[in-house]
PDB file of C-alpha atoms in Angstrom:
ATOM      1  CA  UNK A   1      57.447 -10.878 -10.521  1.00 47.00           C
ATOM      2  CA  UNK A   2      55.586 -12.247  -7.536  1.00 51.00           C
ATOM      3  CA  UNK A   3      56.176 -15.937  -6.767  1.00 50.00           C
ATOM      4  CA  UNK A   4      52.553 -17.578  -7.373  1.00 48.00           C
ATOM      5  CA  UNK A   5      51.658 -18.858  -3.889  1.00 47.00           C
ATOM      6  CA  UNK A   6      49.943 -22.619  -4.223  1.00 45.00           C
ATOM      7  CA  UNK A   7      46.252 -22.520  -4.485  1.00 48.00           C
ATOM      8  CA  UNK A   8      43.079 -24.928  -4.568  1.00 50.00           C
ATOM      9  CA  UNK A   9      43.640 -27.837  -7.295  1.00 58.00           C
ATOM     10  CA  UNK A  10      47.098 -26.257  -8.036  1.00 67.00           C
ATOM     11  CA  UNK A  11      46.587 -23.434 -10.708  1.00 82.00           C
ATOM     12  CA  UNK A  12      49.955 -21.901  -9.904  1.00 74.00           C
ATOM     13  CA  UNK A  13      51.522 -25.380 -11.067  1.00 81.00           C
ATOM     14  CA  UNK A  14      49.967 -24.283 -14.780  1.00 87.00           C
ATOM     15  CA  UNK A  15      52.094 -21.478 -15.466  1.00 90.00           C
ATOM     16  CA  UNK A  16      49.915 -20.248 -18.425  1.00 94.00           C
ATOM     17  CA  UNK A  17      47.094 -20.517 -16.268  1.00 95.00           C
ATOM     18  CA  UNK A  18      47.948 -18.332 -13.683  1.00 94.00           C
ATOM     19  CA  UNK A  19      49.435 -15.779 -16.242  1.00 96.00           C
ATOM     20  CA  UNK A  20      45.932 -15.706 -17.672  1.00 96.00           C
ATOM     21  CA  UNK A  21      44.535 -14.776 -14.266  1.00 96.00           C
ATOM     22  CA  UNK A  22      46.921 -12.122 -13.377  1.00 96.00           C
ATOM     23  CA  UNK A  23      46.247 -10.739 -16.522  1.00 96.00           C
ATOM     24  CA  UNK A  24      42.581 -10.812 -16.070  1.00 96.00           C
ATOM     25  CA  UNK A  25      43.167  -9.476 -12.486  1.00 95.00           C
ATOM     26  CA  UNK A  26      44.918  -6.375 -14.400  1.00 94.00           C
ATOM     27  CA  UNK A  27      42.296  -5.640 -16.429  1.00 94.00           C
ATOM     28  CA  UNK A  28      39.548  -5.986 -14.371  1.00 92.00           C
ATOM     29  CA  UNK A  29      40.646  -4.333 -11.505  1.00 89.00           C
ATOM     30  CA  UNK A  30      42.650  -1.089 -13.530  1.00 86.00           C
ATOM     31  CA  UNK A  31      41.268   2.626 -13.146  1.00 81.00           C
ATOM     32  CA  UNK A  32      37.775   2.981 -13.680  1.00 82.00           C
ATOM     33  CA  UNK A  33      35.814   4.738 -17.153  1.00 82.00           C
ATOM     34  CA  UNK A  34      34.656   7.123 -14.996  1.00 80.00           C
ATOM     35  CA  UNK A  35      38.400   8.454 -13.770  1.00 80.00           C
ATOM     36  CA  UNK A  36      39.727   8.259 -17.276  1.00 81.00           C
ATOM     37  CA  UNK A  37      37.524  10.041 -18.689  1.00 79.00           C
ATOM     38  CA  UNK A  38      37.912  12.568 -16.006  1.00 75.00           C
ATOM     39  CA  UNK A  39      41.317  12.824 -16.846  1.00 78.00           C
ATOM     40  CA  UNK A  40      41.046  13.222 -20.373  1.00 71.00           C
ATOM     41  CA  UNK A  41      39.385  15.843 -20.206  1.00 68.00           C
ATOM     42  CA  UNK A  42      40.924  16.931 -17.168  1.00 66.00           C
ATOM     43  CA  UNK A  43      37.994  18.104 -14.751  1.00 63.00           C
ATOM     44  CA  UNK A  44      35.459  15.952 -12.692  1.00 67.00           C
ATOM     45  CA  UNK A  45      32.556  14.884 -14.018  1.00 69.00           C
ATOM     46  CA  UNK A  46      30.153  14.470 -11.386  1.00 69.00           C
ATOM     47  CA  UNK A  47      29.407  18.164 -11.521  1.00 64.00           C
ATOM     48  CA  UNK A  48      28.759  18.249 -15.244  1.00 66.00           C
ATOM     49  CA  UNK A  49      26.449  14.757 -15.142  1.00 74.00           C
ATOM     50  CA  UNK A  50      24.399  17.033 -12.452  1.00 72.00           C
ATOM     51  CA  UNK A  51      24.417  20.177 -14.586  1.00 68.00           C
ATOM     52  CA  UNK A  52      22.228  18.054 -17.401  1.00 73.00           C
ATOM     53  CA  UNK A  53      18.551  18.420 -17.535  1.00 73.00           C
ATOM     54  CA  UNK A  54      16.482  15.345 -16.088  1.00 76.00           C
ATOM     55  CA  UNK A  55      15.076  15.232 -19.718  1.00 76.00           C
ATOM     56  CA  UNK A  56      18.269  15.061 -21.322  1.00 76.00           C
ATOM     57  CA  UNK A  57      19.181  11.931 -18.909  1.00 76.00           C
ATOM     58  CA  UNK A  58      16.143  10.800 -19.376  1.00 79.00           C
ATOM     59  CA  UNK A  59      16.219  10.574 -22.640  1.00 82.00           C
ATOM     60  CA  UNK A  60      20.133   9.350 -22.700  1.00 82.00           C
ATOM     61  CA  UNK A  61      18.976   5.892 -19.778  1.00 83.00           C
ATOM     62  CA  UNK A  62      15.989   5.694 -23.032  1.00 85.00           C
ATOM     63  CA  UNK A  63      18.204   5.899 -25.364  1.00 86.00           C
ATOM     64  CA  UNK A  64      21.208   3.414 -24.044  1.00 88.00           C
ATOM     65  CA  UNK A  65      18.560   0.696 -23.850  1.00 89.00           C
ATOM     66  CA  UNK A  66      17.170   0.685 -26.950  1.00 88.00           C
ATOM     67  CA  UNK A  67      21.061   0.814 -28.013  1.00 87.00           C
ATOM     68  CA  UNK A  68      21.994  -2.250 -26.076  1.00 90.00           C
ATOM     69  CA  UNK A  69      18.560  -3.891 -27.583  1.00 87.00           C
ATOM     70  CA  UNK A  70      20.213  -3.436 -31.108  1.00 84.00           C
ATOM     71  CA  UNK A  71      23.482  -4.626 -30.245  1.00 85.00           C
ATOM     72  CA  UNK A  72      22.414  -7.550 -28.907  1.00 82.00           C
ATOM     73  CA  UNK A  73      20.485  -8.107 -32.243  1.00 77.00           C
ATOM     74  CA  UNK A  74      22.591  -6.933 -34.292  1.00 74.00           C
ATOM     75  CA  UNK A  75      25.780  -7.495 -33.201  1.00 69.00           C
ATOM     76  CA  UNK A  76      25.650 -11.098 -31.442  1.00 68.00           C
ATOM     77  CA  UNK A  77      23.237 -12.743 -34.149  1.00 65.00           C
ATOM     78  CA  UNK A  78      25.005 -11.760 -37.148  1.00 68.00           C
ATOM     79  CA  UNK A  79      29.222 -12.599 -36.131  1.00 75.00           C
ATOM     80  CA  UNK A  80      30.265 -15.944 -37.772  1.00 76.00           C
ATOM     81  CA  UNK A  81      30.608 -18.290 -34.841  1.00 78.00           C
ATOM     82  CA  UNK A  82      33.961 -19.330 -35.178  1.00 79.00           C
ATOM     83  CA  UNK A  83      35.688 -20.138 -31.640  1.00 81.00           C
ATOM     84  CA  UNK A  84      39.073 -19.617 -30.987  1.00 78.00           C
ATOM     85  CA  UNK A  85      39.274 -17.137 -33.718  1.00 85.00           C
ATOM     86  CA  UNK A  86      42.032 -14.296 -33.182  1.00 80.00           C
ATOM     87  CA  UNK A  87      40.165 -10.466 -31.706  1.00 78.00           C
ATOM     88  CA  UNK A  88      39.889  -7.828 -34.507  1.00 69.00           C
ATOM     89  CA  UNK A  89      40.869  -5.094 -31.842  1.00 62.00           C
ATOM     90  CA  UNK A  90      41.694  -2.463 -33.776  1.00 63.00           C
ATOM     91  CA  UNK A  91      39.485  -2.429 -36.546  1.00 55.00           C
ATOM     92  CA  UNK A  92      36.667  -1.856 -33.985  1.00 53.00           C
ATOM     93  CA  UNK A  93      38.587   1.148 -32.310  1.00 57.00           C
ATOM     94  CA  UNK A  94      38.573   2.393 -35.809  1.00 57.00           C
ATOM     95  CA  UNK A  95      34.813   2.172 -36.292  1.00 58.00           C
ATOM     96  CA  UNK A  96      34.489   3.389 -33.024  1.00 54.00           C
ATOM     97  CA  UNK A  97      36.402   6.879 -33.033  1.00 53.00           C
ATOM     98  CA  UNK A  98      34.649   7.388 -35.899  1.00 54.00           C
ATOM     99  CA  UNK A  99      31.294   7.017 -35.245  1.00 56.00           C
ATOM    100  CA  UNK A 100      32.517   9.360 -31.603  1.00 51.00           C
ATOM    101  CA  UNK A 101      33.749  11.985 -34.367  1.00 50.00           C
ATOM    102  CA  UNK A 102      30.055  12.275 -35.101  1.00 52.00           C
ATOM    103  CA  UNK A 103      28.822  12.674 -31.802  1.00 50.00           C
ATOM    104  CA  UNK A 104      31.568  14.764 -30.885  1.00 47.00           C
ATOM    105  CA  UNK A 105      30.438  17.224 -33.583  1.00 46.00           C
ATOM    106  CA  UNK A 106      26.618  17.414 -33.768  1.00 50.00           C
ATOM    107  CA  UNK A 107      26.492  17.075 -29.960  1.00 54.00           C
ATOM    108  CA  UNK A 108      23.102  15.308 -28.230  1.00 53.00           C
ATOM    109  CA  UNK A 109      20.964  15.937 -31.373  1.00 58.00           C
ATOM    110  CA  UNK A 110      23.847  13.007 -32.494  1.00 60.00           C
ATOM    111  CA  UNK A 111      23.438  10.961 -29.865  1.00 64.00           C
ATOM    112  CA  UNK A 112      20.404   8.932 -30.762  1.00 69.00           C
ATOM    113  CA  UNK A 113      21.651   8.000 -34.192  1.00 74.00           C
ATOM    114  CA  UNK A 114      25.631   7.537 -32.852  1.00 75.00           C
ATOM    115  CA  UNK A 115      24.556   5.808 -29.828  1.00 81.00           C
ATOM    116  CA  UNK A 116      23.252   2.498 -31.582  1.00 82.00           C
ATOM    117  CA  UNK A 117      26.203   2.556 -33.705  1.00 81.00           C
ATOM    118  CA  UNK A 118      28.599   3.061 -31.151  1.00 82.00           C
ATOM    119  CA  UNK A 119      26.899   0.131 -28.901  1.00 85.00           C
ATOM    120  CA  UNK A 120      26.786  -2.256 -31.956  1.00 85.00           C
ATOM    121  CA  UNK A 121      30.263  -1.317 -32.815  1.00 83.00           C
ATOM    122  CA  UNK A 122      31.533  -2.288 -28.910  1.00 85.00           C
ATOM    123  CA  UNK A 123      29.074  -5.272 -28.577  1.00 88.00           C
ATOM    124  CA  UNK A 124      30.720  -6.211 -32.170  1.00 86.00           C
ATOM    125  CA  UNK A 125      33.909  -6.279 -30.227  1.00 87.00           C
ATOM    126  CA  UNK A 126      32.836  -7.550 -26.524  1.00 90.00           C
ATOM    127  CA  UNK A 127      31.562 -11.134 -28.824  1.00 89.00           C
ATOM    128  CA  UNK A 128      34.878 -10.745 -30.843  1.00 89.00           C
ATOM    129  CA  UNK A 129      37.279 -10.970 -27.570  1.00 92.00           C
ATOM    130  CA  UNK A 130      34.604 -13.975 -26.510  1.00 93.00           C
ATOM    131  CA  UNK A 131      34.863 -15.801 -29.903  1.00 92.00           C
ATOM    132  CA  UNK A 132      38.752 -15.429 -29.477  1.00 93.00           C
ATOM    133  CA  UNK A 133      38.630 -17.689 -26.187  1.00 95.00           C
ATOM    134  CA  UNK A 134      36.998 -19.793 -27.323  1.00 94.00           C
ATOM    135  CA  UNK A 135      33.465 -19.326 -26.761  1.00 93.00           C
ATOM    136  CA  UNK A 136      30.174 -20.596 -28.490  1.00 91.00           C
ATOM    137  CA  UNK A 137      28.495 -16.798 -29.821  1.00 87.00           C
ATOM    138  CA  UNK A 138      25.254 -19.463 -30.798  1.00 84.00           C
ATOM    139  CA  UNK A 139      25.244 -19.903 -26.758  1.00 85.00           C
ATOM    140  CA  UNK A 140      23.268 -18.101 -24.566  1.00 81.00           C
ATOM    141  CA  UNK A 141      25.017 -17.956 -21.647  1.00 84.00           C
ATOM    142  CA  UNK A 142      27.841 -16.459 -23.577  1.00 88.00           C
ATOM    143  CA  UNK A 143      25.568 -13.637 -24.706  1.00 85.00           C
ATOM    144  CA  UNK A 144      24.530 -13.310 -21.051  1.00 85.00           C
ATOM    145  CA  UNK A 145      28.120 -12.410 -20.448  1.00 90.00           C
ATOM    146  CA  UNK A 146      28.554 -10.628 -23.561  1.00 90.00           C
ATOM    147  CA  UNK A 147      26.015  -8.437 -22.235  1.00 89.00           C
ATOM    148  CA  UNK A 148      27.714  -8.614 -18.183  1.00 89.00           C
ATOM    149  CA  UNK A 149      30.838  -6.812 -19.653  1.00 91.00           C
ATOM    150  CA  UNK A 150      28.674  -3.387 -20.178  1.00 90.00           C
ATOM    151  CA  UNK A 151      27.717  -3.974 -16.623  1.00 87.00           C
ATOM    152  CA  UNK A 152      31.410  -3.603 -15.575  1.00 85.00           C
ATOM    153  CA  UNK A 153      31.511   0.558 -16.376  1.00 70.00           C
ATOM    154  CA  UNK A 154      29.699   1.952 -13.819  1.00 54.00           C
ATOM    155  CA  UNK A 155      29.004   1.640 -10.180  1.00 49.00           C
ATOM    156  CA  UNK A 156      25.752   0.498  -8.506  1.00 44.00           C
ATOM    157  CA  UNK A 157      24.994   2.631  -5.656  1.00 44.00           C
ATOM    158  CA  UNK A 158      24.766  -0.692  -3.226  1.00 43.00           C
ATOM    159  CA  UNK A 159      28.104  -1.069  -4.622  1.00 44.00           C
ATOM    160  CA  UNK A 160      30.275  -2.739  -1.621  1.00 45.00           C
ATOM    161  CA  UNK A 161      34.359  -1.572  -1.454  1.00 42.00           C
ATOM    162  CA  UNK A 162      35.180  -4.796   0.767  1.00 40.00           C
ATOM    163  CA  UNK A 163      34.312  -6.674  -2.709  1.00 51.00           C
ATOM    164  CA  UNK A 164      36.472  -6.659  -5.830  1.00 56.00           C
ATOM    165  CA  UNK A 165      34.840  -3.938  -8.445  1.00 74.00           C
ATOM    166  CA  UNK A 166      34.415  -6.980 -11.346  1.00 87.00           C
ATOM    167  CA  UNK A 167      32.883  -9.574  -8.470  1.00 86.00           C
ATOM    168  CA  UNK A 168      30.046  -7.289  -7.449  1.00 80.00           C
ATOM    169  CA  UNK A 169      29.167  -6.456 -11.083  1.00 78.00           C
ATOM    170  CA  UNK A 170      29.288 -10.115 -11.918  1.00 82.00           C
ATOM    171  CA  UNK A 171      26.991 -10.533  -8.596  1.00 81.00           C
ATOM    172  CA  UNK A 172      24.447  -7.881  -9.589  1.00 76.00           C
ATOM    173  CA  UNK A 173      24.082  -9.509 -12.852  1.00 75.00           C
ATOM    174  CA  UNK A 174      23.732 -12.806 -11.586  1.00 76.00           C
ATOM    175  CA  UNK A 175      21.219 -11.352  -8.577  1.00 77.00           C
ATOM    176  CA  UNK A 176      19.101 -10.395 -12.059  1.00 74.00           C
ATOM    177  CA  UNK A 177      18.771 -13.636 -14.152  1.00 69.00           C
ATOM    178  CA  UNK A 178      18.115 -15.472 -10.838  1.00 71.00           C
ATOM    179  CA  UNK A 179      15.475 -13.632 -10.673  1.00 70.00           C
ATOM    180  CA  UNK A 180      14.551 -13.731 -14.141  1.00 66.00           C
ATOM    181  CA  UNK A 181      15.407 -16.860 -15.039  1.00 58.00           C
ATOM    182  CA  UNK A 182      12.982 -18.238 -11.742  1.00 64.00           C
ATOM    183  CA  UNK A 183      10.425 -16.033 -12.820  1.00 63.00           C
ATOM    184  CA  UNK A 184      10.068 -17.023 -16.572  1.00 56.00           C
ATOM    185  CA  UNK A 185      10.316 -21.117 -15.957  1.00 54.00           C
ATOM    186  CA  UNK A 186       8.696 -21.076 -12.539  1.00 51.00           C
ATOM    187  CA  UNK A 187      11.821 -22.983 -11.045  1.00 47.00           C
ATOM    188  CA  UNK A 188      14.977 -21.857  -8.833  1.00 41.00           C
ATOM    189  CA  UNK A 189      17.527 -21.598 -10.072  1.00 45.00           C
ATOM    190  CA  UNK A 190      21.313 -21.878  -8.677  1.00 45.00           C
ATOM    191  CA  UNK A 191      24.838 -20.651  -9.742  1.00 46.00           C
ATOM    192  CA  UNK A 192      26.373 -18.645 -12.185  1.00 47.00           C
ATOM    193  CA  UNK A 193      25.046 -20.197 -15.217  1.00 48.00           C
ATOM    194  CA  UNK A 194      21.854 -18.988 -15.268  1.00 46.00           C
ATOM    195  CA  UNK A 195      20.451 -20.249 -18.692  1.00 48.00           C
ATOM    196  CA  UNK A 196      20.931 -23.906 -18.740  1.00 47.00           C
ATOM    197  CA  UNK A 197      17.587 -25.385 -19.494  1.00 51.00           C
ATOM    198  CA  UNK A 198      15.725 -21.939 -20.835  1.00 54.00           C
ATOM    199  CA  UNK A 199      13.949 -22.797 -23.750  1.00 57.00           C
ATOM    200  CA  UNK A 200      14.159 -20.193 -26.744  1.00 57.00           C
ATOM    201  CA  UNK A 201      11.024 -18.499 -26.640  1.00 61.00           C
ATOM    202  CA  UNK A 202      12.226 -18.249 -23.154  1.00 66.00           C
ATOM    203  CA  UNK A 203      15.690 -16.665 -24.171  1.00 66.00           C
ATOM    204  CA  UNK A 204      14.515 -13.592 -25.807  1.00 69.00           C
ATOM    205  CA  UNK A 205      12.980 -12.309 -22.606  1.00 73.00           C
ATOM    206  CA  UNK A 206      15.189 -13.129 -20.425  1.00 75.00           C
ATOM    207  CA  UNK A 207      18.233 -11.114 -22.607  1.00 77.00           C
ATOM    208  CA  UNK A 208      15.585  -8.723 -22.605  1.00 79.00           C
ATOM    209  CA  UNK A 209      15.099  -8.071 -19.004  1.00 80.00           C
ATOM    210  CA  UNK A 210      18.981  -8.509 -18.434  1.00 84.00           C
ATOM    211  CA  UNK A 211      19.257  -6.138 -21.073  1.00 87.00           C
ATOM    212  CA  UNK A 212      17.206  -3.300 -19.206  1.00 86.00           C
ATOM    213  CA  UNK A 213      19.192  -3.751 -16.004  1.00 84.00           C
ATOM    214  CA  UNK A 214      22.282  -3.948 -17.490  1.00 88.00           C
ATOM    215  CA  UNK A 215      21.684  -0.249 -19.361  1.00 88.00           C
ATOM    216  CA  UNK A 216      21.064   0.845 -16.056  1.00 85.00           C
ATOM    217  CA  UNK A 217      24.759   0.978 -15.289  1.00 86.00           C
ATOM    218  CA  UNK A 218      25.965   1.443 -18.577  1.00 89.00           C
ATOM    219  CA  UNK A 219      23.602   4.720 -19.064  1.00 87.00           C
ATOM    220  CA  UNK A 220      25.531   6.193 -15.838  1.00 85.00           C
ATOM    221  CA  UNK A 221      29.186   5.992 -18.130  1.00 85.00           C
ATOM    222  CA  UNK A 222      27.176   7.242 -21.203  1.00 84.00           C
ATOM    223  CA  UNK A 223      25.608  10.060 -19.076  1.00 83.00           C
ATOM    224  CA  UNK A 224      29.331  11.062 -18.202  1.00 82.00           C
ATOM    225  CA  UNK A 225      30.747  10.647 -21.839  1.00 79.00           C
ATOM    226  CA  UNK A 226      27.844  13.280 -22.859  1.00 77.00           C
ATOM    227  CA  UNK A 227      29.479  15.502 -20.003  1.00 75.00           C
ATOM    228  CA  UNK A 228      32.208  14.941 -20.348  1.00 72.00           C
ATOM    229  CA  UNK A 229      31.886  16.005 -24.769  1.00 70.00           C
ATOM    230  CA  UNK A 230      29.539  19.102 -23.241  1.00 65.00           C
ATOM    231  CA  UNK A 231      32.736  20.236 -21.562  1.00 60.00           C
ATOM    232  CA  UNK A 232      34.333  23.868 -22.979  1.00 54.00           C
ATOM    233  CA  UNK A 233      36.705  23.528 -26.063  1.00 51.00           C
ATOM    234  CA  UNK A 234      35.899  19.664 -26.515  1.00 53.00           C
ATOM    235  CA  UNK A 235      34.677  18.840 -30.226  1.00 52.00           C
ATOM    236  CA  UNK A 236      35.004  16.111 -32.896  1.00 51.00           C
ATOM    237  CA  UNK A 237      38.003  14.900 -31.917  1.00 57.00           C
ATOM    238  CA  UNK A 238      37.688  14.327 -28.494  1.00 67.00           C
ATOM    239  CA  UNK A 239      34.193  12.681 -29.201  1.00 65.00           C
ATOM    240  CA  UNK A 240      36.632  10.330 -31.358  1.00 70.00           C
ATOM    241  CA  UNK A 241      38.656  10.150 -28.478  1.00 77.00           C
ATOM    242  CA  UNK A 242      36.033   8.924 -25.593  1.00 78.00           C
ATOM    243  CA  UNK A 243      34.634   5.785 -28.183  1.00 77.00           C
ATOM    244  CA  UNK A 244      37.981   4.931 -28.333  1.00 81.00           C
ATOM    245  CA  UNK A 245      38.380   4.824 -25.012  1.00 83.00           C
ATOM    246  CA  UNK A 246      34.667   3.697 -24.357  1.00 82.00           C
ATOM    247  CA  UNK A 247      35.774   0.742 -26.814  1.00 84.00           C
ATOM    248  CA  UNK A 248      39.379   0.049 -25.441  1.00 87.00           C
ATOM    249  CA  UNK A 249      38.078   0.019 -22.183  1.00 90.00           C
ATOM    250  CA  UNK A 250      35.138  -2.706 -23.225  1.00 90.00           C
ATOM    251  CA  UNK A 251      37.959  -4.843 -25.178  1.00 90.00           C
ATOM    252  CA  UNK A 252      39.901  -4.794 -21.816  1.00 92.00           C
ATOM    253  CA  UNK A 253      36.676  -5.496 -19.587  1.00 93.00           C
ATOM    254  CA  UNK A 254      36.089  -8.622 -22.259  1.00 94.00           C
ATOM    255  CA  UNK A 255      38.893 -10.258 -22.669  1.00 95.00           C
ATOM    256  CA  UNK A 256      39.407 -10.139 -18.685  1.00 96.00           C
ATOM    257  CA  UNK A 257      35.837 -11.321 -18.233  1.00 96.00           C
ATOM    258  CA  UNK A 258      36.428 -14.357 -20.660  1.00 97.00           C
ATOM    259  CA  UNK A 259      39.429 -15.117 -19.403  1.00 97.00           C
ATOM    260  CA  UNK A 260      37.856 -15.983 -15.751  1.00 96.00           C
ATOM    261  CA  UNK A 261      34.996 -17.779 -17.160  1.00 95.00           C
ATOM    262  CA  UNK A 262      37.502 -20.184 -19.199  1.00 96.00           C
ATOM    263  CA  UNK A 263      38.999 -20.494 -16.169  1.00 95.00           C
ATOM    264  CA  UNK A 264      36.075 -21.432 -14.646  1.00 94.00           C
ATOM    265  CA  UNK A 265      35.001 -24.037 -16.925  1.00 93.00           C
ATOM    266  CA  UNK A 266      38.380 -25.506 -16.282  1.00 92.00           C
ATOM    267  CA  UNK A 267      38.482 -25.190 -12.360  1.00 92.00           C
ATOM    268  CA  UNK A 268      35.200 -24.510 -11.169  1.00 92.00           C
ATOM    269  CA  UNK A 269      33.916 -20.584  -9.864  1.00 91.00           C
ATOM    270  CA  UNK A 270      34.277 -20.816  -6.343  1.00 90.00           C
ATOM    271  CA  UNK A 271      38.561 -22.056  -7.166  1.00 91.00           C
ATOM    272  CA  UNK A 272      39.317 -19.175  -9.189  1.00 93.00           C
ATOM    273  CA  UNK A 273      36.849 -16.661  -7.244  1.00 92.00           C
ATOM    274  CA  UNK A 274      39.400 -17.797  -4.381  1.00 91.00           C
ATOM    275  CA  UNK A 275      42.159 -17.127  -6.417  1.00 92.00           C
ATOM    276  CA  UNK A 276      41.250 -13.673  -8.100  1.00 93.00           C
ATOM    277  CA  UNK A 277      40.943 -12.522  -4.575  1.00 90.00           C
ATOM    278  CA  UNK A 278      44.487 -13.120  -3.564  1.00 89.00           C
ATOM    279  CA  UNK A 279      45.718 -12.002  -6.355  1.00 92.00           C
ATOM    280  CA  UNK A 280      43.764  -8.783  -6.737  1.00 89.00           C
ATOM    281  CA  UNK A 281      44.587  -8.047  -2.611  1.00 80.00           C
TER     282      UNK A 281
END
């Protein structure tokens, strides 16, 4: 194990601390969805995402955002806001490779009823990882972030490779409620927490907006897990097999996500930004 070199206000000297962050680093950094689905089903998919007809993506980018609308509905407003209690990980795999079973099956006609399930089902577990470290689901800054972690899939095409992968997501997300946020309340506004001060009526259209850039990168992954399930001799079982990936990966993304931003509260951004870097170089 690597010594923890001393840092800004000390985090190495908190041992559980700077565990967290390496393990955050881990997640956050590990092989993209893109290359493991590619592996899985062991053939590139940038070729097959190109094969589809521009209706059928279309209609997929259409189809994601409505999804993510749902979730966010569905998923966020109806969980028992309990913080601090323990993930129910693999229950939501569970749910997950079987609502993929049905995709994997039926093929696209599926996709428009699996696709909200599916969504709910990983949204469902992104705010279940959250709840577990302690965050307020009632919040909405934590839903912004619930909703930052299917940002985290896919790759913008800005996307920078002198900047950590999570870093540039979290700035592209940020880059949006600024925006938003400024734009709804007629004020600037500063930081990383974008949505002190919104007032409700406020809320919904801000989680809104997010929401349609947000599905922007999450429709690329979803365009490749249709591909990728298009792809000779793949069937119900594979189509089980991507949402359990989709869902693993998601629970990973999360819990590395919510681990920084706890770390945050505790440090400040710009301390464990600092650190993240070192540790991720």
């Amino acid at each position: 194990m690597n010594t923890p070199v001393l840092l800004p206000r000390d985090i190495a000297h908190h041992p559980a601390d700077w565990a967290d962050l390496q393990r955050a680093v881990a997640l956050l950094e590990a092989p993209t969805l893109t290359a493991r689905m590619a592996n899985m089903v062991g053939a590139p998919l940038e070729f097959a995402v190109r094969a589809l007809p521009a209706a059928v993506s279309g209609r997929i980018h259409g189809a994601v955002q409505m999804a993510l609308n749902k979730a966010v509905q569905g998923a966020l407003l109806s969980m028992r806001n309990e913080p601090g209690k323990a993930a129910s990980t693999r229950w939501h795999k569970l749910a997950a490779a079987t609502s993929g079973a049905v995709g994997g099956a039926f093929g696209f006609s599926a996709l428009l009823i699996e696709l909200p399930l599916s969504t709910t089902i990983m949204m469902r577990s992104v705010a279940d990882v959250a709840r577990s470290e302690g965050f307020d689901l009632a919040d909405l800054s934590t839903r912004q972030a619930c909703l930052e972690v299917f940002a985290l899939g896919g790759n913008a095409e800005n996307d920078d490779a002198s900047e950590t992968g999570y870093y540039l997501a979290r700035g592209f997300t940020a880059d949006v409620m600024r925006h938003l946020s400024a734009e709804l309340a007629g004020r600037v506004v500063t930081g990383r927490d974008l949505t002190l001060g919104v007032a409700p009526k406020e809320a919904g259209k801000l989680l809104a907006k997010l929401v349609e850039k947000v599905a922007a990168r999450f429709g690329v992954v979803v365009s490749e897990k249709f591909a990728a399930q298009a792809v000779p001799v793949i069937g119900a079982a594979t189509g089980a097999a991507l949402n359990t990936m989709f869902t693993d990966y998601y629970q990973d993304m999360a819990r590395g996500h919510f681990i920084v931003r706890r770390l945050e509260l505790k440090y400040g951004e710009d301390v464990v930004r600092a650190c993240y870097q070192r540790i991720a170089g």
